[in-house]
Amino acid sequence: MRMTKTGARVPVTRTETLPIRSGDDVVRIRQAVRTRAIEAGLGLVDQTKIVTAASELARNALDYGGGGEVRVDVLQEGMRKGVRLSFSDQGPGIPDIQKALTDHYTTGGGLGLGLGGAKRLSNEFHIESAVGVGTRVTIARWK
Amino acid sequence: MANEGTGALVRVVSEEEGTILTEWLGLLKSGGALQTGRIREAELQTQAKTVLGQLRDALASGGSNADLEAYATLRDTLGEISRSRAIQGFTPTDTANFVLSLKEPIFSSLSRSHANDAKTLAAAILSTSHLLDQLSLHTMEVFLQSREDVIGRQGQEIAELSTPVVRLWDGILALPLIGTLDSARTGVVMENLLQAIVDEEAEIAIIDITGVPTVDTLVAQHLLKAIAAARLMGADCIISGIRPQIAQTMVHLGVELNVVSKATLADAFALALRRTGRTVVRKQPVSPSAS
Ligand SMILES: Nc1ncnc2c1ncn2[C@@H]1O[C@H](COP(=O)(O)OP(=O)(O)O)[C@@H](O)[C@H]1O
Ligand SMILES: [Mg+2]
């Protein structure tokens, strides 16, 4: 079993894994995350936040990681419900994570706001990356 | 053995063409080929007759492998039929059955003519089956390809349809964006917008994003590019329809569009009128009772 620091011990009421291979997959991921966020009872603002963060991270996995997958978990801890997303790719990895998180830093001609933006849009954010091995970004948003 | 079988097949199809055609059409009809009303009896008859005739000619060349050059005409005809069926909305089953239902009539003709030669009969049935399977797969490939073409074309049409540039007033344009702004569509959107700015000599372009479900940094970048390009063409942009939850998300992302934004398209239009030196006034005072 793979463990992540983000909500590691929280019971998962539902889980699914979606591929990230094309721009269409990114659209599908946004839709799936929206559905799960509604299921977890997230309000409109929180839904929009996690869907937007998902869009950023899925796009990064596609554009920089050469594609990968996302695991979507609906969490429940007592009365607290939430959604956790774990994006992983086997791409080149990120040599300097601090730099990548810096606003406006981009190696791909983007706005350089995706990674930092996803962090600000989430309640929990965890990133691990190894050069030549790949990248995993896990975020969670609670109701 | 294969040759023996092919020989028998060649003979049966040329000698009993009429019987086979009649039986084949009977099967097609009882199988419901005409029921959906997508094709008329006369058309089905012509198709069956043409296909059988071309099969006979191809067989006469001596082989029963659909990849042979002799089968090129037949493959083309079947491709044409498949294409038209894909467009007419036939199911894949209907399309595959057209060729596959030719097996039975040929098998019965073979059985009649080779009743006392089990070995040749078996070989002939094997060649027939193999050949018709090949041809049926070919029709399916063309059918699926045609369906994909249709879907691809519809996608393109939707991309263009859903990005109209609307002229609201002299020099004032609106671009109501609806749906996902993927890269392919964004290209069309930008092109349409810039062309319209030139054509209308527009001063103000209102980009309305009420219908855009998610504004992430990629969408924001597309918007920034459109705004910059419009500016180069001499038009100022106003963004309208940024819903509260989208506005909040954009702040967290750190995205700044650096243009005037208005809650609704109506507000943006009113501002555009003011900026171009126009005012909207009510012609007569409204009496309290009339509302
Ligand atoms: N999954 C990933 N694999 C490798 N590099 C990545 C990945 N995600 C982000 N990066 C790096 O971090 C940089 C910043 O990412 P981001 O903040 O999303 O901005 P942008 O996508 O606009 O470049 C990227 O330009 C890229 O160099
Ligand atoms: Mg990015």
Short mmCIF file of C-alpha atoms and ligand atoms in Angstrom, two decimals:
data_model
loop_
_atom_site.label_atom_id
_atom_site.label_comp_id
_atom_site.label_asym_id
_atom_site.label_seq_id
_atom_site.Cartn_x
_atom_site.Cartn_y
_atom_site.Cartn_z
CA MET A 1 0.00 0.00 0.00
CA ARG A 2 1.28 3.45 -0.90
CA MET A 3 1.26 5.93 1.92
CA THR A 4 1.19 9.65 1.59
CA LYS A 5 1.46 12.16 4.39
CA THR A 6 -1.70 13.89 3.27
CA GLY A 7 -4.58 12.41 5.24
CA ALA A 8 -2.68 9.12 5.40
CA ARG A 9 -4.72 7.52 8.17
CA VAL A 10 -8.10 8.91 7.19
CA PRO A 11 -10.68 6.32 6.11
CA VAL A 12 -11.39 6.35 2.39
CA THR A 13 -15.04 5.87 1.47
CA ARG A 14 -14.48 5.76 -2.24
CA THR A 15 -11.50 5.61 -4.56
CA GLU A 16 -10.85 5.58 -8.28
CA THR A 17 -7.85 5.99 -10.56
CA LEU A 18 -7.98 7.91 -13.82
CA PRO A 19 -5.37 8.07 -16.57
CA ILE A 20 -3.70 11.31 -17.67
CA ARG A 21 -2.73 10.76 -21.29
CA SER A 22 -4.33 13.59 -23.23
CA GLY A 23 -6.03 16.94 -22.98
CA ASP A 24 -9.38 15.12 -23.01
CA ASP A 25 -8.29 13.21 -19.90
CA VAL A 26 -7.69 16.53 -18.15
CA VAL A 27 -11.30 17.51 -18.92
CA ARG A 28 -12.55 14.15 -17.65
CA ILE A 29 -10.51 14.53 -14.44
CA ARG A 30 -12.01 17.95 -13.79
CA GLN A 31 -15.50 16.46 -14.22
CA ALA A 32 -14.74 13.47 -11.97
CA VAL A 33 -13.25 15.70 -9.26
CA ARG A 34 -16.30 17.98 -9.44
CA THR A 35 -18.60 14.95 -8.96
CA ARG A 36 -16.61 13.66 -5.97
CA ALA A 37 -16.39 17.14 -4.42
CA ILE A 38 -20.17 17.43 -4.58
CA GLU A 39 -20.46 13.95 -3.09
CA ALA A 40 -18.21 15.01 -0.21
CA GLY A 41 -20.53 17.96 0.37
CA LEU A 42 -18.06 20.69 -0.61
CA GLY A 43 -19.60 24.08 -1.32
CA LEU A 44 -19.40 25.81 -4.68
CA VAL A 45 -16.24 27.77 -3.80
CA ASP A 46 -14.40 24.72 -2.45
CA GLN A 47 -15.51 22.63 -5.44
CA THR A 48 -14.16 25.25 -7.80
CA LYS A 49 -10.89 25.43 -5.86
CA ILE A 50 -10.15 21.71 -5.92
CA VAL A 51 -11.30 21.32 -9.53
CA THR A 52 -9.00 24.15 -10.59
CA ALA A 53 -6.08 22.72 -8.58
CA ALA A 54 -6.76 19.33 -10.20
CA SER A 55 -6.68 20.94 -13.63
CA GLU A 56 -3.26 22.48 -12.89
CA LEU A 57 -1.70 19.29 -11.53
CA ALA A 58 -3.15 17.04 -14.23
CA ARG A 59 -1.86 19.44 -16.91
CA ASN A 60 1.60 19.42 -15.29
CA ALA A 61 1.68 15.61 -15.16
CA LEU A 62 0.71 15.59 -18.84
CA ASP A 63 2.97 18.37 -20.13
CA TYR A 64 6.06 17.88 -17.96
CA GLY A 65 5.69 14.32 -16.66
CA GLY A 66 4.77 12.81 -20.04
CA GLY A 67 1.44 11.61 -18.66
CA GLY A 68 0.53 9.62 -15.57
CA GLU A 69 -2.51 9.02 -13.42
CA VAL A 70 -4.53 10.47 -10.60
CA ARG A 71 -6.08 8.67 -7.67
CA VAL A 72 -9.25 10.33 -6.44
CA ASP A 73 -10.29 9.51 -2.87
CA VAL A 74 -13.37 10.63 -1.01
CA LEU A 75 -12.45 10.84 2.67
CA GLN A 76 -14.52 10.72 5.82
CA GLU A 77 -13.21 11.27 9.32
CA GLY A 78 -16.03 11.47 11.78
CA MET A 79 -18.28 14.20 10.50
CA ARG A 80 -15.53 15.66 8.35
CA LYS A 81 -15.62 14.87 4.66
CA GLY A 82 -13.14 15.73 1.98
CA VAL A 83 -11.51 14.89 -1.32
CA ARG A 84 -7.91 13.84 -1.76
CA LEU A 85 -6.15 13.71 -5.13
CA SER A 86 -2.82 12.10 -5.81
CA PHE A 87 -1.19 12.85 -9.16
CA SER A 88 1.75 10.73 -10.19
CA ASP A 89 3.96 10.51 -13.23
CA GLN A 90 7.18 8.74 -14.18
CA GLY A 91 8.60 11.80 -15.90
CA PRO A 92 11.91 13.62 -15.47
CA GLY A 93 11.11 14.83 -11.95
CA ILE A 94 11.64 18.31 -10.53
CA PRO A 95 15.27 19.17 -9.65
CA ASP A 96 14.43 22.12 -7.41
CA ILE A 97 10.99 21.93 -5.85
CA GLN A 98 11.24 25.32 -4.09
CA LYS A 99 12.00 26.99 -7.39
CA ALA A 100 9.14 25.17 -9.15
CA LEU A 101 6.79 26.41 -6.43
CA THR A 102 7.92 30.00 -6.93
CA ASP A 103 5.32 32.18 -8.63
CA HIS A 104 5.98 32.88 -12.30
CA TYR A 105 8.72 30.24 -12.55
CA THR A 106 8.12 28.16 -15.68
CA THR A 107 10.21 25.98 -17.95
CA GLY A 108 7.37 25.46 -20.41
CA GLY A 109 6.22 28.92 -21.39
CA GLY A 110 3.29 28.85 -18.98
CA LEU A 111 2.30 31.42 -16.38
CA GLY A 112 4.32 29.57 -13.74
CA LEU A 113 1.43 29.77 -11.28
CA GLY A 114 0.08 26.22 -11.40
CA LEU A 115 2.04 24.50 -8.67
CA GLY A 116 1.98 27.40 -6.21
CA GLY A 117 -1.66 28.07 -7.12
CA ALA A 118 -2.64 24.44 -6.48
CA LYS A 119 -0.96 24.69 -3.07
CA ARG A 120 -2.86 27.86 -2.19
CA LEU A 121 -6.14 26.32 -3.39
CA SER A 122 -5.77 23.25 -1.16
CA ASN A 123 -6.01 22.62 2.57
CA GLU A 124 -3.21 20.07 2.38
CA PHE A 125 -0.40 19.85 -0.14
CA HIS A 126 2.45 17.39 -0.39
CA ILE A 127 4.94 17.00 -3.19
CA GLU A 128 7.68 14.45 -3.71
CA SER A 129 9.85 14.29 -6.77
CA ALA A 130 13.04 12.54 -7.80
CA VAL A 131 15.03 13.41 -10.89
CA GLY A 132 14.77 10.63 -13.44
CA VAL A 133 12.09 8.83 -11.41
CA GLY A 134 8.99 11.00 -11.40
CA THR A 135 6.74 13.27 -9.42
CA ARG A 136 3.84 12.78 -7.05
CA VAL A 137 1.68 15.64 -5.85
CA THR A 138 -1.05 14.98 -3.29
CA ILE A 139 -3.62 17.55 -2.27
CA ALA A 140 -6.73 17.51 -0.15
CA ARG A 141 -9.64 19.82 0.35
CA TRP A 142 -11.96 19.45 3.33
CA LYS A 143 -15.51 20.52 3.78
CA MET B 1 -7.01 -28.32 -50.83
CA ALA B 2 -7.44 -24.57 -50.75
CA ASN B 3 -7.31 -24.47 -54.54
CA GLU B 4 -9.86 -27.24 -54.83
CA GLY B 5 -12.16 -25.33 -52.54
CA THR B 6 -11.62 -22.03 -54.34
CA GLY B 7 -12.31 -23.71 -57.68
CA ALA B 8 -15.65 -24.97 -56.43
CA LEU B 9 -16.50 -21.54 -55.05
CA VAL B 10 -15.60 -19.83 -58.31
CA ARG B 11 -17.84 -22.21 -60.29
CA VAL B 12 -20.81 -22.00 -57.95
CA VAL B 13 -20.82 -18.21 -57.82
CA SER B 14 -20.67 -17.82 -61.59
CA GLU B 15 -23.17 -20.59 -62.38
CA GLU B 16 -25.71 -19.86 -59.66
CA GLU B 17 -25.38 -16.11 -59.35
CA GLY B 18 -29.12 -15.55 -59.80
CA THR B 19 -30.17 -18.08 -57.15
CA ILE B 20 -27.59 -16.79 -54.68
CA LEU B 21 -28.71 -13.18 -55.22
CA THR B 22 -32.38 -14.01 -54.66
CA GLU B 23 -31.63 -15.97 -51.49
CA TRP B 24 -29.25 -13.30 -50.20
CA LEU B 25 -31.80 -10.51 -50.70
CA GLY B 26 -34.41 -12.69 -48.97
CA LEU B 27 -32.14 -13.10 -45.98
CA LEU B 28 -31.28 -9.40 -45.86
CA LYS B 29 -34.93 -8.49 -45.89
CA SER B 30 -36.01 -11.07 -43.31
CA GLY B 31 -33.10 -9.91 -41.19
CA GLY B 32 -34.73 -6.49 -41.08
CA ALA B 33 -32.44 -4.61 -43.48
CA LEU B 34 -35.32 -2.49 -44.75
CA GLN B 35 -37.19 -2.09 -41.48
CA THR B 36 -35.45 1.02 -40.23
CA GLY B 37 -36.38 2.81 -43.46
CA ARG B 38 -32.80 3.96 -43.86
CA ILE B 39 -32.50 2.27 -47.23
CA ARG B 40 -34.98 1.51 -50.00
CA GLU B 41 -35.51 -1.93 -51.47
CA ALA B 42 -34.30 -0.85 -54.92
CA GLU B 43 -31.08 0.53 -53.47
CA LEU B 44 -30.44 -2.62 -51.45
CA GLN B 45 -31.05 -4.71 -54.59
CA THR B 46 -28.60 -2.66 -56.63
CA GLN B 47 -25.98 -2.88 -53.90
CA ALA B 48 -26.34 -6.64 -53.55
CA LYS B 49 -26.30 -7.18 -57.31
CA THR B 50 -23.18 -5.04 -57.77
CA VAL B 51 -21.32 -6.70 -54.91
CA LEU B 52 -22.15 -10.20 -56.10
CA GLY B 53 -21.16 -9.38 -59.68
CA GLN B 54 -17.85 -7.95 -58.58
CA LEU B 55 -17.26 -10.94 -56.30
CA ARG B 56 -17.84 -13.23 -59.27
CA ASP B 57 -15.34 -11.24 -61.39
CA ALA B 58 -12.75 -11.21 -58.62
CA LEU B 59 -13.13 -14.94 -58.04
CA ALA B 60 -12.72 -15.54 -61.77
CA SER B 61 -9.18 -14.25 -61.47
CA GLY B 62 -8.47 -17.45 -59.57
CA GLY B 63 -7.89 -16.51 -55.96
CA SER B 64 -10.03 -16.26 -52.88
CA ASN B 65 -7.89 -13.88 -50.85
CA ALA B 66 -9.51 -10.47 -50.43
CA ASP B 67 -6.10 -8.80 -50.28
CA LEU B 68 -5.45 -9.67 -53.94
CA GLU B 69 -5.39 -6.94 -56.55
CA ALA B 70 -8.38 -8.58 -58.28
CA TYR B 71 -10.51 -7.62 -55.27
CA ALA B 72 -9.66 -3.91 -55.38
CA THR B 73 -12.92 -2.93 -57.14
CA LEU B 74 -15.01 -5.01 -54.75
CA ARG B 75 -13.20 -3.55 -51.74
CA ASP B 76 -13.88 -0.05 -53.05
CA THR B 77 -17.57 -0.80 -53.58
CA LEU B 78 -17.92 -2.26 -50.09
CA GLY B 79 -16.05 0.72 -48.69
CA GLU B 80 -18.47 3.06 -50.43
CA ILE B 81 -21.48 1.15 -49.08
CA SER B 82 -20.01 1.18 -45.55
CA ARG B 83 -19.31 4.87 -45.70
CA SER B 84 -22.84 5.69 -46.76
CA ARG B 85 -24.20 3.39 -44.03
CA ALA B 86 -22.09 5.09 -41.40
CA ILE B 87 -23.54 8.42 -42.46
CA GLN B 88 -27.09 7.06 -42.69
CA GLY B 89 -26.80 5.88 -39.10
CA PHE B 90 -26.78 2.10 -39.59
CA THR B 91 -25.60 0.00 -36.66
CA PRO B 92 -22.26 -1.85 -36.93
CA THR B 93 -24.21 -5.14 -36.79
CA ASP B 94 -26.37 -4.21 -39.80
CA THR B 95 -23.26 -3.25 -41.70
CA ALA B 96 -21.33 -6.42 -40.90
CA ASN B 97 -24.39 -8.57 -41.64
CA PHE B 98 -24.66 -7.24 -45.17
CA VAL B 99 -21.59 -9.26 -46.19
CA LEU B 100 -21.87 -12.07 -43.65
CA SER B 101 -25.39 -12.98 -44.74
CA LEU B 102 -23.98 -13.92 -48.12
CA LYS B 103 -22.44 -17.01 -46.51
CA GLU B 104 -25.63 -19.00 -46.19
CA PRO B 105 -26.79 -18.76 -49.85
CA ILE B 106 -23.32 -19.67 -51.09
CA PHE B 107 -23.08 -22.57 -48.63
CA SER B 108 -26.40 -23.97 -49.80
CA SER B 109 -25.41 -23.71 -53.46
CA LEU B 110 -22.12 -25.42 -52.66
CA SER B 111 -23.91 -28.19 -50.73
CA ARG B 112 -26.26 -28.83 -53.64
CA SER B 113 -23.52 -29.00 -56.24
CA HIS B 114 -21.06 -30.99 -54.13
CA ALA B 115 -23.41 -33.29 -52.27
CA ASN B 116 -21.22 -36.28 -53.08
CA ASP B 117 -17.83 -34.72 -52.56
CA ALA B 118 -17.45 -33.98 -48.88
CA LYS B 119 -13.77 -33.13 -49.16
CA THR B 120 -14.19 -30.43 -51.81
CA LEU B 121 -17.33 -29.14 -50.07
CA ALA B 122 -15.48 -28.70 -46.78
CA ALA B 123 -12.59 -26.94 -48.52
CA ALA B 124 -14.96 -24.67 -50.45
CA ILE B 125 -16.90 -23.75 -47.33
CA LEU B 126 -13.64 -22.92 -45.59
CA SER B 127 -12.45 -20.64 -48.43
CA THR B 128 -15.87 -18.96 -48.67
CA SER B 129 -15.99 -18.36 -44.97
CA HIS B 130 -12.48 -16.98 -44.87
CA LEU B 131 -13.05 -14.68 -47.85
CA LEU B 132 -16.36 -13.28 -46.57
CA ASP B 133 -14.88 -12.74 -43.10
CA GLN B 134 -12.04 -10.75 -44.67
CA LEU B 135 -14.49 -8.65 -46.69
CA SER B 136 -16.72 -8.11 -43.70
CA LEU B 137 -13.78 -6.92 -41.60
CA HIS B 138 -12.91 -4.53 -44.39
CA THR B 139 -16.43 -3.08 -44.33
CA MET B 140 -16.20 -2.69 -40.56
CA GLU B 141 -12.90 -0.87 -40.78
CA VAL B 142 -14.27 1.59 -43.30
CA PHE B 143 -17.47 1.91 -41.28
CA LEU B 144 -15.61 2.78 -38.07
CA GLN B 145 -13.22 5.13 -39.85
CA SER B 146 -16.19 6.94 -41.40
CA ARG B 147 -17.90 7.23 -38.03
CA GLU B 148 -14.70 8.71 -36.60
CA ASP B 149 -14.56 11.17 -39.48
CA VAL B 150 -18.16 12.18 -38.80
CA ILE B 151 -17.41 12.66 -35.09
CA GLY B 152 -14.25 14.61 -35.84
CA ARG B 153 -16.13 16.90 -38.21
CA GLN B 154 -18.90 17.44 -35.67
CA GLY B 155 -16.26 18.34 -33.09
CA GLN B 156 -14.85 20.95 -35.41
CA GLU B 157 -18.29 22.29 -36.20
CA ILE B 158 -19.07 22.59 -32.50
CA ALA B 159 -15.77 24.38 -31.94
CA GLU B 160 -16.69 26.96 -34.52
CA LEU B 161 -20.38 27.12 -33.69
CA SER B 162 -19.88 27.75 -30.03
CA THR B 163 -17.53 30.68 -30.48
CA PRO B 164 -19.54 33.30 -32.31
CA VAL B 165 -18.47 36.91 -32.21
CA VAL B 166 -21.55 39.08 -31.78
CA ARG B 167 -21.75 42.71 -32.88
CA LEU B 168 -23.63 44.55 -30.11
CA TRP B 169 -23.32 48.06 -31.51
CA ASP B 170 -21.12 50.03 -33.87
CA GLY B 171 -17.61 49.27 -32.75
CA ILE B 172 -18.67 47.07 -29.83
CA LEU B 173 -18.25 43.29 -30.05
CA ALA B 174 -19.09 40.50 -27.64
CA LEU B 175 -17.47 37.10 -27.47
CA PRO B 176 -19.56 34.80 -25.27
CA LEU B 177 -17.33 31.84 -24.40
CA ILE B 178 -19.09 28.61 -23.55
CA GLY B 179 -17.55 25.34 -22.43
CA THR B 180 -14.04 24.05 -22.13
CA LEU B 181 -11.34 26.21 -23.64
CA ASP B 182 -9.02 23.55 -24.96
CA SER B 183 -6.15 24.56 -27.17
CA ALA B 184 -7.82 23.63 -30.46
CA ARG B 185 -10.91 25.71 -29.71
CA THR B 186 -8.94 28.61 -28.32
CA GLY B 187 -7.18 28.99 -31.66
CA VAL B 188 -10.53 29.31 -33.44
CA VAL B 189 -11.81 31.74 -30.79
CA MET B 190 -8.80 34.04 -31.12
CA GLU B 191 -8.91 34.00 -34.89
CA ASN B 192 -12.63 34.82 -34.97
CA LEU B 193 -12.24 37.60 -32.44
CA LEU B 194 -9.32 39.31 -34.17
CA GLN B 195 -10.95 38.98 -37.58
CA ALA B 196 -14.17 40.53 -36.26
CA ILE B 197 -12.23 43.39 -34.64
CA VAL B 198 -10.70 44.16 -38.02
CA ASP B 199 -13.95 43.74 -39.97
CA GLU B 200 -16.03 45.85 -37.59
CA GLU B 201 -13.27 48.31 -36.77
CA ALA B 202 -14.21 47.58 -33.19
CA GLU B 203 -13.07 49.75 -30.32
CA ILE B 204 -14.26 47.49 -27.54
CA ALA B 205 -14.47 43.72 -27.28
CA ILE B 206 -16.38 42.17 -24.39
CA ILE B 207 -15.23 38.66 -23.52
CA ASP B 208 -17.94 36.95 -21.51
CA ILE B 209 -16.86 33.89 -19.53
CA THR B 210 -20.16 33.08 -17.81
CA GLY B 211 -20.16 29.75 -19.64
CA VAL B 212 -16.59 28.71 -18.86
CA PRO B 213 -16.72 26.17 -16.02
CA THR B 214 -13.08 26.35 -14.95
CA VAL B 215 -10.58 29.17 -15.24
CA ASP B 216 -7.16 27.68 -14.59
CA THR B 217 -3.79 29.21 -15.49
CA LEU B 218 -3.97 27.82 -19.04
CA VAL B 219 -7.35 29.47 -19.69
CA ALA B 220 -6.04 32.65 -18.05
CA GLN B 221 -3.04 32.60 -20.35
CA HIS B 222 -5.32 32.24 -23.39
CA LEU B 223 -7.39 35.18 -22.17
CA LEU B 224 -4.27 37.29 -21.59
CA LYS B 225 -3.09 36.53 -25.12
CA ALA B 226 -6.49 37.45 -26.58
CA ILE B 227 -6.50 40.71 -24.62
CA ALA B 228 -2.98 41.59 -25.76
CA ALA B 229 -3.73 40.74 -29.39
CA ALA B 230 -6.97 42.75 -29.34
CA ARG B 231 -5.07 45.70 -27.94
CA LEU B 232 -2.59 45.47 -30.81
CA MET B 233 -5.53 45.65 -33.22
CA GLY B 234 -6.71 48.79 -31.47
CA ALA B 235 -9.51 47.35 -29.35
CA ASP B 236 -9.85 47.36 -25.57
CA CYS B 237 -11.25 44.32 -23.83
CA ILE B 238 -13.75 44.09 -21.00
CA ILE B 239 -14.17 40.74 -19.25
CA SER B 240 -17.65 39.90 -18.01
CA GLY B 241 -19.28 36.99 -16.26
CA ILE B 242 -16.56 36.18 -13.75
CA ARG B 243 -18.60 34.38 -11.11
CA PRO B 244 -17.64 34.94 -7.44
CA GLN B 245 -16.15 31.47 -6.97
CA ILE B 246 -14.07 31.91 -10.14
CA ALA B 247 -12.88 35.33 -8.97
CA GLN B 248 -11.73 33.83 -5.65
CA THR B 249 -9.95 30.99 -7.38
CA MET B 250 -8.16 33.38 -9.71
CA VAL B 251 -6.92 35.37 -6.72
CA HIS B 252 -5.49 32.19 -5.15
CA LEU B 253 -3.86 31.25 -8.41
CA GLY B 254 -2.29 34.69 -8.54
CA VAL B 255 -3.69 35.43 -11.99
CA GLU B 256 -4.17 39.10 -12.93
CA LEU B 257 -5.92 39.90 -16.19
CA ASN B 258 -5.29 43.66 -15.91
CA VAL B 259 -8.49 44.62 -17.70
CA VAL B 260 -11.75 46.07 -16.53
CA SER B 261 -14.17 43.38 -15.50
CA LYS B 262 -17.89 43.53 -14.98
CA ALA B 263 -20.23 41.07 -13.31
CA THR B 264 -22.57 40.69 -16.25
CA LEU B 265 -22.54 41.14 -19.99
CA ALA B 266 -25.21 43.86 -19.57
CA ASP B 267 -22.96 45.85 -17.20
CA ALA B 268 -20.07 45.47 -19.60
CA PHE B 269 -22.22 46.66 -22.51
CA ALA B 270 -23.39 49.72 -20.55
CA LEU B 271 -19.76 50.57 -19.81
CA ALA B 272 -18.80 50.09 -23.45
CA LEU B 273 -21.56 52.46 -24.55
CA ARG B 274 -20.42 55.08 -22.04
CA ARG B 275 -16.83 54.74 -23.13
CA THR B 276 -17.77 55.26 -26.75
CA GLY B 277 -19.67 58.43 -25.84
CA ARG B 278 -23.19 57.07 -25.77
CA THR B 279 -25.88 57.04 -23.14
CA VAL B 280 -29.02 55.01 -22.89
CA VAL B 281 -32.02 56.98 -21.68
CA ARG B 282 -35.60 56.03 -21.13
CA LYS B 283 -37.86 57.75 -23.64
CA GLN B 284 -40.83 58.31 -21.34
CA PRO B 285 -41.11 58.23 -17.62
CA VAL B 286 -42.62 54.98 -16.48
CA SER B 287 -45.87 55.40 -14.58
CA PRO B 288 -45.89 53.48 -11.28
CA SER B 289 -48.93 51.41 -12.26
CA ALA B 290 -47.46 50.11 -15.51
CA SER B 291 -44.73 47.58 -14.84
N1 LIG C 1 4.96 16.80 -12.97
C1 LIG C 1 6.05 17.55 -13.24
N2 LIG C 1 7.17 16.97 -13.73
C2 LIG C 1 8.27 17.72 -14.01
N3 LIG C 1 8.33 19.05 -13.85
C3 LIG C 1 7.24 19.70 -13.39
C4 LIG C 1 6.04 18.98 -13.05
N4 LIG C 1 5.15 19.87 -12.59
C5 LIG C 1 5.75 21.09 -12.64
N5 LIG C 1 7.01 20.99 -13.11
C6 LIG C 1 7.97 22.08 -13.26
O1 LIG C 1 7.57 23.17 -12.45
C7 LIG C 1 7.39 24.34 -13.23
C8 LIG C 1 6.29 25.19 -12.69
O2 LIG C 1 5.03 24.56 -12.83
P1 LIG C 1 3.71 25.42 -12.80
O3 LIG C 1 3.74 26.24 -11.54
O4 LIG C 1 2.54 24.53 -12.98
O5 LIG C 1 3.86 26.44 -14.00
P2 LIG C 1 3.74 26.18 -15.58
O6 LIG C 1 3.01 24.91 -15.79
O7 LIG C 1 3.02 27.37 -16.08
O8 LIG C 1 5.15 26.11 -16.10
C9 LIG C 1 7.13 23.83 -14.63
O9 LIG C 1 7.47 24.78 -15.60
C10 LIG C 1 8.02 22.60 -14.67
O10 LIG C 1 9.37 22.95 -14.94
MG MG C 2 1.41 24.15 -14.78
#
